[in-house]
mmCIF file of C-alpha atoms and ligand atoms in Angstrom:
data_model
loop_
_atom_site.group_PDB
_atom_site.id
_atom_site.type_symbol
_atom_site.label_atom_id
_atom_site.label_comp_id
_atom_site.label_asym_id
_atom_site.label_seq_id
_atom_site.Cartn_x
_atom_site.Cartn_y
_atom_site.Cartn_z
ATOM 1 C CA UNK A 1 -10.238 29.249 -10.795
ATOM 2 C CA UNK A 2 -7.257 27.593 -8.700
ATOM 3 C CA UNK A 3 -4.560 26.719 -11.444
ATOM 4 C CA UNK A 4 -0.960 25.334 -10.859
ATOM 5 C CA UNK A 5 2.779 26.266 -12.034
ATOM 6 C CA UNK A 6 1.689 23.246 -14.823
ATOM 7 C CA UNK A 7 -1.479 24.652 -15.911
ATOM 8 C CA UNK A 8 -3.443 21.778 -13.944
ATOM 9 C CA UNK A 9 -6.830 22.699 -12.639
ATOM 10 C CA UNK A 10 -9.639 20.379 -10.912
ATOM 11 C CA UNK A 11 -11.943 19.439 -13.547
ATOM 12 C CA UNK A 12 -13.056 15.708 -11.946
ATOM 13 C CA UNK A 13 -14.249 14.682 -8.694
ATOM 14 C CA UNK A 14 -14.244 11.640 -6.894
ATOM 15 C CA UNK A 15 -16.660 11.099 -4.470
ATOM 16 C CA UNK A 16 -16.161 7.837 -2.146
ATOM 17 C CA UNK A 17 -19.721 7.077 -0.930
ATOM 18 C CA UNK A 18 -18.539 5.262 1.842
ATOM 19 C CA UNK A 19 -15.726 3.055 2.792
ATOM 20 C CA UNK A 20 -17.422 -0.197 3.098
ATOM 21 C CA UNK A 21 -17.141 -2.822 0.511
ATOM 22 C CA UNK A 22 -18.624 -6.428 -0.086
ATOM 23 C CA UNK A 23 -15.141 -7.588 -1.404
ATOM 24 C CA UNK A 24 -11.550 -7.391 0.145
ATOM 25 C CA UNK A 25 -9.536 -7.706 -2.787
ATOM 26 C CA UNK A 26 -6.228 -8.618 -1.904
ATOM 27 C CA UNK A 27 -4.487 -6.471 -3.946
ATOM 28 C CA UNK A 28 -6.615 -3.377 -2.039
ATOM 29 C CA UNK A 29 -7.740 -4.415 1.317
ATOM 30 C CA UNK A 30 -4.132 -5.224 3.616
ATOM 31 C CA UNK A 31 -5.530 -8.356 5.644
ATOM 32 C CA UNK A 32 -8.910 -9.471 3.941
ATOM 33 C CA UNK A 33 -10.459 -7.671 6.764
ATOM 34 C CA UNK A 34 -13.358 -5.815 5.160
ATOM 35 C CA UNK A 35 -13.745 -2.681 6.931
ATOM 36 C CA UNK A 36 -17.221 -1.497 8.308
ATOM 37 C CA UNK A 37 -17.493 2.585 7.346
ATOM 38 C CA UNK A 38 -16.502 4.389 10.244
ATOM 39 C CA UNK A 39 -19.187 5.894 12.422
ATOM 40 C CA UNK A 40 -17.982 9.587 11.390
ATOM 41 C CA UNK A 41 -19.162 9.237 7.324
ATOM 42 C CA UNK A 42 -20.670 12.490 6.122
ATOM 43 C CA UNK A 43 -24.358 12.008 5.432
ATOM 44 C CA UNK A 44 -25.734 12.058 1.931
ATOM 45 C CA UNK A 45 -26.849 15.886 2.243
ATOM 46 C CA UNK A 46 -23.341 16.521 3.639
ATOM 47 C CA UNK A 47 -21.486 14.984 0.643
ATOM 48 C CA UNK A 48 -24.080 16.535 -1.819
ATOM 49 C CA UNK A 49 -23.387 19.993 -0.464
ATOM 50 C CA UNK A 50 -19.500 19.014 -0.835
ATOM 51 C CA UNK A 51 -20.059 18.585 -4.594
ATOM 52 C CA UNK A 52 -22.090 21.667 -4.462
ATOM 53 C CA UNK A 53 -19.329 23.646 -3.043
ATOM 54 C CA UNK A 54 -16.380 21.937 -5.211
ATOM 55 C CA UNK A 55 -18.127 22.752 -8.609
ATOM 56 C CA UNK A 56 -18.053 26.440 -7.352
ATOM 57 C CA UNK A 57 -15.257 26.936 -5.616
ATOM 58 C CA UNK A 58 -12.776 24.378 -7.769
ATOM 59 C CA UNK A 59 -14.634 24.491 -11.124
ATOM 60 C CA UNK A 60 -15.617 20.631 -11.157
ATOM 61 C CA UNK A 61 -17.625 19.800 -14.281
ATOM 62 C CA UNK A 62 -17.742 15.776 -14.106
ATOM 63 C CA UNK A 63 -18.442 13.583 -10.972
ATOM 64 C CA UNK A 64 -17.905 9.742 -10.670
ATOM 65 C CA UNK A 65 -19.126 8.100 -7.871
ATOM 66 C CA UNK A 66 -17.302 5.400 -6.018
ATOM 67 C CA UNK A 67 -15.895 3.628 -2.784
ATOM 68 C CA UNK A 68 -15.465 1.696 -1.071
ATOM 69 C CA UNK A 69 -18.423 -0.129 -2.677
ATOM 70 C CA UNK A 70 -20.956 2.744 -3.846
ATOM 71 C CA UNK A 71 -24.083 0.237 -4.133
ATOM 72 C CA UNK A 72 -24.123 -1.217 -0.836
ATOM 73 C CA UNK A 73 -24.521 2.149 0.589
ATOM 74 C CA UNK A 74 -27.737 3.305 2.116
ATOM 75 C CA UNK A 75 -26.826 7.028 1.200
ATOM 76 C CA UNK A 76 -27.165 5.849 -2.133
ATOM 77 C CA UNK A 77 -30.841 6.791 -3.605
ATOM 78 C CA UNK A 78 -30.605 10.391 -1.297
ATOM 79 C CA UNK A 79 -27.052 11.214 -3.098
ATOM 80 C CA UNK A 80 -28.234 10.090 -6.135
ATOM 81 C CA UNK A 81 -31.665 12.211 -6.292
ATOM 82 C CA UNK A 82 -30.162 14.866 -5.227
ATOM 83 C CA UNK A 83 -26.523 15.045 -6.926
ATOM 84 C CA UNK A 84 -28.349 14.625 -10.152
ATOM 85 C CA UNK A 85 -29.704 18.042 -10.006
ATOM 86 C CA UNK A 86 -26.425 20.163 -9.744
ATOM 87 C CA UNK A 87 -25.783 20.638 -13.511
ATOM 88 C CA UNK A 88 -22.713 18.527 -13.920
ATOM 89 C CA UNK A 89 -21.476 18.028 -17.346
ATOM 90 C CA UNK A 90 -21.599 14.451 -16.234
ATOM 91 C CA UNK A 91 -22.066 11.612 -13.573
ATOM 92 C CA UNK A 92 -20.661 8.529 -13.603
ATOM 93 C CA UNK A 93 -20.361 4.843 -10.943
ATOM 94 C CA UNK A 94 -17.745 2.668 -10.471
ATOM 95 C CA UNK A 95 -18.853 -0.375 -8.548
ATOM 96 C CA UNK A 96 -18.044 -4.170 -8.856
ATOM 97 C CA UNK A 97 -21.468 -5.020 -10.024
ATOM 98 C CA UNK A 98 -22.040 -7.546 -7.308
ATOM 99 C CA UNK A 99 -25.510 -5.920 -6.450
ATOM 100 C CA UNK A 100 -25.855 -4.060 -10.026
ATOM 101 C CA UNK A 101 -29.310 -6.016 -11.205
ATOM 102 C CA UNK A 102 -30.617 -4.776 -7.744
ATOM 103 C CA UNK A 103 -29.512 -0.967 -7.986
ATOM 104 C CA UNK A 104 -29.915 -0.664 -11.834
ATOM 105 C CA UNK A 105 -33.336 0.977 -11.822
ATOM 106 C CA UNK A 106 -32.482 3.315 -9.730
ATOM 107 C CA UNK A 107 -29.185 4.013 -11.748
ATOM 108 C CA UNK A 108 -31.680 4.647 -14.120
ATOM 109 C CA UNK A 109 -34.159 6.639 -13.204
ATOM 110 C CA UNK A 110 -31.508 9.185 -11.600
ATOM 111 C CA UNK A 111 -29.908 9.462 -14.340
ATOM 112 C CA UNK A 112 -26.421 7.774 -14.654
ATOM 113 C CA UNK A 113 -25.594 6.343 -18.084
ATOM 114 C CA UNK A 114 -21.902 5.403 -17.873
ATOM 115 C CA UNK A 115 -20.690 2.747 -15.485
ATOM 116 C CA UNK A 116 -17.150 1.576 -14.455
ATOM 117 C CA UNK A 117 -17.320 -2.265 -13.162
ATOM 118 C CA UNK A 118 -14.599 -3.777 -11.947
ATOM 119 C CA UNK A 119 -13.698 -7.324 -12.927
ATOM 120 C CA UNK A 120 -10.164 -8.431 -12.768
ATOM 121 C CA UNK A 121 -11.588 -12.572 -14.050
ATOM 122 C CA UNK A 122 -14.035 -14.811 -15.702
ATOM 123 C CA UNK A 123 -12.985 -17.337 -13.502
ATOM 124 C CA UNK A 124 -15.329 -18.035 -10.729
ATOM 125 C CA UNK A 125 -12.478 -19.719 -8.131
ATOM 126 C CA UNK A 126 -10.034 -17.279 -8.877
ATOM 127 C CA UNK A 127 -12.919 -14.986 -8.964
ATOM 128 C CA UNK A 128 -13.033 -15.847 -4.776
ATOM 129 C CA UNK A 129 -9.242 -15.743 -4.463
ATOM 130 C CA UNK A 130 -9.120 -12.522 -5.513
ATOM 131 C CA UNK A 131 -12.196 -10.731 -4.257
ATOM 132 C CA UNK A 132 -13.008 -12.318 -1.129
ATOM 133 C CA UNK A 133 -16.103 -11.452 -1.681
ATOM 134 C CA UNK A 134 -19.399 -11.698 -3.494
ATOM 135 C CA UNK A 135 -19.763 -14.212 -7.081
ATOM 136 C CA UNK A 136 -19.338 -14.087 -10.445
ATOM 137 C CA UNK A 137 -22.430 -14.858 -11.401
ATOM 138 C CA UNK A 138 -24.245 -12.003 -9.724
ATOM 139 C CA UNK A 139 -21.539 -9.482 -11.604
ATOM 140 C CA UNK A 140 -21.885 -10.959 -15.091
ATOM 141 C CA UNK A 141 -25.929 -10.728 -14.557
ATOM 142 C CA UNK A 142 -25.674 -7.667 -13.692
ATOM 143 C CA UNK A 143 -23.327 -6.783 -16.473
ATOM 144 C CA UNK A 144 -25.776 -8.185 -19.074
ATOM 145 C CA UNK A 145 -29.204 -6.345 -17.110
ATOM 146 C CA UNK A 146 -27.105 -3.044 -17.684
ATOM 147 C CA UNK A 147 -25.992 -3.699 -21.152
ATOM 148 C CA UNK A 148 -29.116 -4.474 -21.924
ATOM 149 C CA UNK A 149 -30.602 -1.082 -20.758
ATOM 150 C CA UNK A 150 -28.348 0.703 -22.457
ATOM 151 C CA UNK A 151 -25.549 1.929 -20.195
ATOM 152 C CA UNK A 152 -22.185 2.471 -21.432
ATOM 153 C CA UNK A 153 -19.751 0.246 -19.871
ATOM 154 C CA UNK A 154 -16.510 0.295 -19.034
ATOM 155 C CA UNK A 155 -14.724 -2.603 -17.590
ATOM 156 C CA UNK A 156 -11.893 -2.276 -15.156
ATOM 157 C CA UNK A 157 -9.437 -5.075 -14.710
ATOM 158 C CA UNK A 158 -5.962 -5.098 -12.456
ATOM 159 C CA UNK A 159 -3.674 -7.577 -14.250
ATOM 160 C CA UNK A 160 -1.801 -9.674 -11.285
ATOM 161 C CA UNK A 161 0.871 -11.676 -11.958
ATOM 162 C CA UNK A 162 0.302 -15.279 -10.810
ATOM 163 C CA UNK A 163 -3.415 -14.665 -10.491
ATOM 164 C CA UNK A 164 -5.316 -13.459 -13.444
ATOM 165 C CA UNK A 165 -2.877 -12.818 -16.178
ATOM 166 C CA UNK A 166 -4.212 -15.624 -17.923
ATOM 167 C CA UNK A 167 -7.826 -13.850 -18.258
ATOM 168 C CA UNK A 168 -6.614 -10.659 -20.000
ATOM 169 C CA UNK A 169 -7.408 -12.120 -23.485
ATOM 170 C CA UNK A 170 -10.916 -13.714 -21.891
ATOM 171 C CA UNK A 171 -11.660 -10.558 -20.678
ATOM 172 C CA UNK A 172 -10.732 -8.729 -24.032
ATOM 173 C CA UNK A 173 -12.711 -10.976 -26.113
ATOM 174 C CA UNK A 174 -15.769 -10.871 -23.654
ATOM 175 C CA UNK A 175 -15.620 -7.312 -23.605
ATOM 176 C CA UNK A 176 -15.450 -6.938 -27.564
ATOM 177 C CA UNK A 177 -18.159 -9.160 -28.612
ATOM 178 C CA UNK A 178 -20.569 -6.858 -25.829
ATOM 179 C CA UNK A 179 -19.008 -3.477 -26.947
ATOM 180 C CA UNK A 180 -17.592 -2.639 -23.312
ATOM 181 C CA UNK A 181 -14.665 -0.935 -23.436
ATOM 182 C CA UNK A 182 -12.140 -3.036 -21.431
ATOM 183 C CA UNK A 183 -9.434 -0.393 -18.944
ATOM 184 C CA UNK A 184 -6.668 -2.193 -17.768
ATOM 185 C CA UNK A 185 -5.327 -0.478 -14.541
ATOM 186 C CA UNK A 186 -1.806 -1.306 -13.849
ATOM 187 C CA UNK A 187 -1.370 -2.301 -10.115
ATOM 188 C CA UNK A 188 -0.430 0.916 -8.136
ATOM 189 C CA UNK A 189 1.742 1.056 -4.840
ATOM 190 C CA UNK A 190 -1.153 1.677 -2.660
ATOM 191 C CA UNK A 191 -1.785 0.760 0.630
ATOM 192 C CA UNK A 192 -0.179 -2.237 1.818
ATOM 193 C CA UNK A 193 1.490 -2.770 -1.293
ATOM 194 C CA UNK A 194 2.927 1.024 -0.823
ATOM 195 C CA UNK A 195 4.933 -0.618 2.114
ATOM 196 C CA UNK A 196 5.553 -4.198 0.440
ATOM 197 C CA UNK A 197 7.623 -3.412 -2.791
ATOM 198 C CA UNK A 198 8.473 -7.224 -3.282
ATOM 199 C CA UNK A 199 4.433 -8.009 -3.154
ATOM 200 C CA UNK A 200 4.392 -5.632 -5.443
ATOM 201 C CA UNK A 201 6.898 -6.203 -7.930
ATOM 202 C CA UNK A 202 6.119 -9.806 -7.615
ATOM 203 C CA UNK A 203 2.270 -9.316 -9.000
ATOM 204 C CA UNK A 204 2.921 -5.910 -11.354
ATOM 205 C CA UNK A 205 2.514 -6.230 -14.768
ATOM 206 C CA UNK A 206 3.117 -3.123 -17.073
ATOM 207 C CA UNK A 207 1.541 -1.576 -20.088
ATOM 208 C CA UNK A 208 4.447 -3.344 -22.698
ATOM 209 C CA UNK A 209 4.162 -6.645 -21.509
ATOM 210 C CA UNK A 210 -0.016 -5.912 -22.188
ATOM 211 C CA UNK A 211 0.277 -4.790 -25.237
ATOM 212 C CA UNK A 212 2.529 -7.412 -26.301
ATOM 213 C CA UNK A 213 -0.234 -9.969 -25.199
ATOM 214 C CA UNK A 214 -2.923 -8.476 -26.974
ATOM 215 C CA UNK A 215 -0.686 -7.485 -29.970
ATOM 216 C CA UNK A 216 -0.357 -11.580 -30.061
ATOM 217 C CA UNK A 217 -3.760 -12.312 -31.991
ATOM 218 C CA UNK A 218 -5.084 -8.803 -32.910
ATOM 219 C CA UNK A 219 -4.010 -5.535 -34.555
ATOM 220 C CA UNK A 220 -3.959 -2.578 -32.597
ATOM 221 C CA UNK A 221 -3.716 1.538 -33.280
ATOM 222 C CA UNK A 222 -3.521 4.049 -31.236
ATOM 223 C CA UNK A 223 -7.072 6.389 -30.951
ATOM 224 C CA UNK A 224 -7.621 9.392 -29.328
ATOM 225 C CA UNK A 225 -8.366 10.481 -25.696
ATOM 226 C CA UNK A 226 -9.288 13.794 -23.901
ATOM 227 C CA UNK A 227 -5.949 15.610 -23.050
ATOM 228 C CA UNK A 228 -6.525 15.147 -18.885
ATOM 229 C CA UNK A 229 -7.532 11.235 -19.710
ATOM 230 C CA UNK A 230 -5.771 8.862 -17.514
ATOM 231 C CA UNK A 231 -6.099 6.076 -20.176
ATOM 232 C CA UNK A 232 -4.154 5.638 -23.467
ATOM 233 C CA UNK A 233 -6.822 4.218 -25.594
ATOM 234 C CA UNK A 234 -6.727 1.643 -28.492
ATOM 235 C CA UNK A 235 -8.534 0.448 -31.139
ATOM 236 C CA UNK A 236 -8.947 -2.653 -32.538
ATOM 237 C CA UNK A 237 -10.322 -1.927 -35.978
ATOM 238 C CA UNK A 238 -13.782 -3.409 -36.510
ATOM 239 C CA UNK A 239 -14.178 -4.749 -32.960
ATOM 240 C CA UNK A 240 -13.808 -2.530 -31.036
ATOM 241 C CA UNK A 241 -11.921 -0.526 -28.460
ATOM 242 C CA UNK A 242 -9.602 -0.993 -25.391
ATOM 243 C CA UNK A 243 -7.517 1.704 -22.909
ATOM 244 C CA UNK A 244 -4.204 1.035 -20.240
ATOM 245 C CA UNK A 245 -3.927 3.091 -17.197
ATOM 246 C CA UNK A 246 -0.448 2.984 -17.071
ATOM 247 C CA UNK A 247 0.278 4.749 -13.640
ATOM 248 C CA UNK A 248 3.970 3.165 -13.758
ATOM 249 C CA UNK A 249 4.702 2.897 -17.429
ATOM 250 C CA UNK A 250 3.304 5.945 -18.661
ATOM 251 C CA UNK A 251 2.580 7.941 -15.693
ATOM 252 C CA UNK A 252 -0.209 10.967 -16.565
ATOM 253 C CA UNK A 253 0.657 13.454 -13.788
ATOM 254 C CA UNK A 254 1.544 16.265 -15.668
ATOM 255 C CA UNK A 255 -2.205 16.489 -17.032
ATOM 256 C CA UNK A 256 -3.995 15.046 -13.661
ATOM 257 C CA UNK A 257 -7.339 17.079 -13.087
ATOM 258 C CA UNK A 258 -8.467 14.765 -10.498
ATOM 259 C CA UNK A 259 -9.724 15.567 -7.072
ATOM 260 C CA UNK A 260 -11.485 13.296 -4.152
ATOM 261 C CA UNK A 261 -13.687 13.655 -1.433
ATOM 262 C CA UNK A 262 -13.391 10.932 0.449
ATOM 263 C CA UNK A 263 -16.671 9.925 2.597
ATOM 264 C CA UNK A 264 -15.151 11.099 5.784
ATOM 265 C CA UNK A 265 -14.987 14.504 4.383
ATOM 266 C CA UNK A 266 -11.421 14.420 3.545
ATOM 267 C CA UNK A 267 -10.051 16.255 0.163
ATOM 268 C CA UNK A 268 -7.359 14.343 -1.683
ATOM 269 C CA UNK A 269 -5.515 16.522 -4.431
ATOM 270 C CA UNK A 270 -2.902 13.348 -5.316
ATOM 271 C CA UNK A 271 -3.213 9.429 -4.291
ATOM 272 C CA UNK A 272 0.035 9.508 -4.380
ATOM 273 C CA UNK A 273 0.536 12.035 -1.395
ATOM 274 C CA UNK A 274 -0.242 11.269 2.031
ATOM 275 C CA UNK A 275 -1.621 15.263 2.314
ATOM 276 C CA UNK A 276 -5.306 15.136 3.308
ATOM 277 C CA UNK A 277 -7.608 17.971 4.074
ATOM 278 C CA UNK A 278 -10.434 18.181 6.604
ATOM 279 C CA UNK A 279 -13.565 19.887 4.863
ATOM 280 C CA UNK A 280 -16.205 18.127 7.134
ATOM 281 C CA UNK A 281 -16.881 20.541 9.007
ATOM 282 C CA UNK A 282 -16.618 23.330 6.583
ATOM 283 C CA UNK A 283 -20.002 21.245 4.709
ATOM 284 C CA UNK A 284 -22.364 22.255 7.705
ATOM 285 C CA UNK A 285 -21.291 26.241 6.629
ATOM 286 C CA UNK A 286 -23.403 28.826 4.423
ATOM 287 C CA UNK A 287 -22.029 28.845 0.954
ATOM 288 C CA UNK A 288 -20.387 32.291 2.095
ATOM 289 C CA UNK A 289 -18.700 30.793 4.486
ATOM 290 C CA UNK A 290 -17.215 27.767 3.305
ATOM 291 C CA UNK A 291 -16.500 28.639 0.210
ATOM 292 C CA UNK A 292 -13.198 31.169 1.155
ATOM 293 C CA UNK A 293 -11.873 28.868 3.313
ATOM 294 C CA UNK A 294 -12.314 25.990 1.122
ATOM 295 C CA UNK A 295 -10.685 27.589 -1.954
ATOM 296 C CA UNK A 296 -7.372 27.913 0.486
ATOM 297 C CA UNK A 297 -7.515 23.878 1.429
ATOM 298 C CA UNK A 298 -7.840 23.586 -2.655
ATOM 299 C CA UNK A 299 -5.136 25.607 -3.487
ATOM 300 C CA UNK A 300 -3.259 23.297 -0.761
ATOM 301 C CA UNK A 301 -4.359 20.185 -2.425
ATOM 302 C CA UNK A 302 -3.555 21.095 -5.885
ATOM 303 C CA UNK A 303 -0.277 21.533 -4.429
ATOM 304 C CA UNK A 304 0.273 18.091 -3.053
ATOM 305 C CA UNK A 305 0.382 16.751 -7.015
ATOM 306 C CA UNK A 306 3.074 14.847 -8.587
ATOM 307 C CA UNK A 307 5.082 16.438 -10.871
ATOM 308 C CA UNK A 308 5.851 14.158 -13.287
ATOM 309 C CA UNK A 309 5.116 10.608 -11.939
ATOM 310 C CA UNK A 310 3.035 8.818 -9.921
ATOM 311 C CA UNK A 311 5.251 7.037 -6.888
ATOM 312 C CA UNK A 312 2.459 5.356 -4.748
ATOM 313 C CA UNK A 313 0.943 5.741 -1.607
ATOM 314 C CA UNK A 314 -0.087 4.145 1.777
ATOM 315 C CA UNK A 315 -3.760 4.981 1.674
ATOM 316 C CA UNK A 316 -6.110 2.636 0.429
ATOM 317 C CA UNK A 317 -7.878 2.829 -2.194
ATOM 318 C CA UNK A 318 -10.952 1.544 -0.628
ATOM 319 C CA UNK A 319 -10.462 4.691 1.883
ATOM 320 C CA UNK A 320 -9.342 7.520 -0.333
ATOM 321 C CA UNK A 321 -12.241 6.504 -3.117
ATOM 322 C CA UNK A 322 -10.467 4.353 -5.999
HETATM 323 N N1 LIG B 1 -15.936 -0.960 -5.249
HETATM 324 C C1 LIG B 1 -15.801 -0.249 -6.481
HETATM 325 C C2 LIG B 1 -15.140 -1.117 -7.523
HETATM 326 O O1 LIG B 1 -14.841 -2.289 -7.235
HETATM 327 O O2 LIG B 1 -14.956 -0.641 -8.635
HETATM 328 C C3 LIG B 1 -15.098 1.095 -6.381
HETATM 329 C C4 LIG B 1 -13.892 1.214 -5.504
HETATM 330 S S1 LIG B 1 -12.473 0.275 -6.024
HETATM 331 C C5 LIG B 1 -11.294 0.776 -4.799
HETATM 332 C C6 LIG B 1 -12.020 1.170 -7.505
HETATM 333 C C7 LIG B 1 -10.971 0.527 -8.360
HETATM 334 O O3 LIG B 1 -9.723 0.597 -7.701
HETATM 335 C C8 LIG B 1 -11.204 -0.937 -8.719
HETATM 336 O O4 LIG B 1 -11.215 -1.062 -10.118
HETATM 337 C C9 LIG B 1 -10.005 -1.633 -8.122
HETATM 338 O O5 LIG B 1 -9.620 -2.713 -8.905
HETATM 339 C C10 LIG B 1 -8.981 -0.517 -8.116
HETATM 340 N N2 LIG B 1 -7.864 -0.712 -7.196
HETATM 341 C C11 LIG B 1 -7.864 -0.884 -5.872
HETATM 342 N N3 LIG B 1 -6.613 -1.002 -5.384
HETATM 343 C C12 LIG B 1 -5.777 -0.896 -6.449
HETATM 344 C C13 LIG B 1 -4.356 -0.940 -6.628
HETATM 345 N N4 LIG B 1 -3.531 -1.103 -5.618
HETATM 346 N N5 LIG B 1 -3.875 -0.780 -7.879
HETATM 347 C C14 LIG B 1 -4.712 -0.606 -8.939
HETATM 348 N N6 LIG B 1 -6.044 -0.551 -8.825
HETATM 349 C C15 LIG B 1 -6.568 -0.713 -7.611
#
């Protein structure tokens, strides 16, 4: 097992399907251009045999799928099928639920039980402003199709100053009365907003200023979370449950297990270093093969983590697998 000076190891993998999205949210995607996947995307055999290798040679035990926008993806079914059978402690999605009614029986029937949607508003025009992409209507459908199968859902939300701070309470009280656990991801210094600190600062909103909000109309402890979670989790006693990803306020480097493949077959061991490494090619090896020379990329990757704090980065998120 590859371990650091801090005792960190690779536990979770992110795997970006592909790099294509239906949305170009503004706070991820530079100039609303929404970026076809490259040509050079790994196949769904390739990335499968990436997972393969990473649970042996870094130890990976849980796997969430992502993007770019996983369900648009014609890899998808092939990954799935096939991922499924590796013996993962667990799998999990994160998608924006624009085409979740469409995909959810085969979410199903491969096995995934615990999704990640991303909604950052209940309002449908601000819904447009800020995706560029796709309707409300379609998510919240889909929302309600996968509730009502019985996936657990989490629901992801980037507060924005000047956009959508006035749905965090919407958002909260939608989420309790459905028992969806609501994640609100502070806005991280990635991509474009890695080079525009004033865009940034302008739209950031921490954890405090959150909390405060919430803190407003209901009471609030603090419950527990694994130690490598990247969430501080509350409760709010009888209804239910809510978490912060505080990147800036609270930053959770020193217990990051998190690696990602991105779909061009590039490891990331931090978002916030611009370090990749190509593993691509390594994919089309034996197992005997690849797995020496991948173990010496990982230990190289491991080594690209933060120390203590989380300081941005110029890839996007769409690219590296968010
Ligand atoms: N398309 C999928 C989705 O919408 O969930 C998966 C990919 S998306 C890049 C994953 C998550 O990254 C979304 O919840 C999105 O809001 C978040 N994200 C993208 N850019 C971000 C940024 N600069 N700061 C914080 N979160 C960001």
């Amino acid at each position: 097992m590859i371990v650091d000076r801090q005792g960190r190891r690779f536990r979770n993998l992110r795997i970006s399907l592909t790099a294509a999205c239906n949305y170009a949210c503004t706070y991820c995607v530079p100039d609303g251009k929404r970026l076809v996947a490259a040509q050079d995307e790994l196949s769904a055999q390739a990335l499968v045999r990436g997972v393969a290798y990473l649970i042996e040679a870094a130890g990976i035990e849980r796997l969430r799928i992502t993007g770019g926008e996983p369900l648009v993806s014609p890899k998808l079914e092939a990954f799935l099928r096939e991922v499924s059978g590796l013996g993962l402690q667990d799998i999990s999605l994160t998608t924006n639920g624009q085409l979740l009614t469409r995909k959810l029986p085969l979410l199903l029937e491969t096995g995934i039980r615990r999704l990640n949607v991303s909604l950052d508003t209940l309002d449908p025009q601000a819904f447009r402003r800020i995706a560029r992409g796709g309707d409300l209507a379609s998510v919240l459908e889909g929302l309600e199709a996968a509730s009502a199968a019985g996936l657990k859902i989490k629901l992801n939300m980037v507060p924005l100053r000047g956009q959508n701070l006035d749905q965090v309470m919407p958002l909260l009280d939608y989420c309790l009365a459905r028992g969806f656990e609501l994640r609100f991801i502070e806005l991280m210094r990635m991509g474009h907003l890695a080079r525009d600190l004033n865009g940034f600062q302008q739209q950031f909103v921490g954890m405090p200023e959150l909390l405060a909000l919430i803190g407003a109309r209901y009471e609030y402890l603090q419950a527990d979370a694994p130690q490598d979670a990247t969430a501080l989790r509350y409760e709010i006693p009888g209804q239910g449950f809510f978490g912060v990803i505080a990147n800036e306020s609270v930053p959770f480097c020193r217990t990051c297990s998190r690696l990602r493949l991105s779909s061009t077959g590039w490891l990331h061991g931090c978002l916030s270093s611009s370090n990749r490494h190509f593993v691509g090619d390594l994919l089309d090896k034996p197992r005997h093969e690849a797995l020496p020379a991948l173990q010496r990329l990982l230990v190289r990757a491991l080594g690209d983590k933060q120390e203590v704090a989380f300081s941005g980065g110029v890839t996007v998120m769409k690219i590296i697998g968010g």
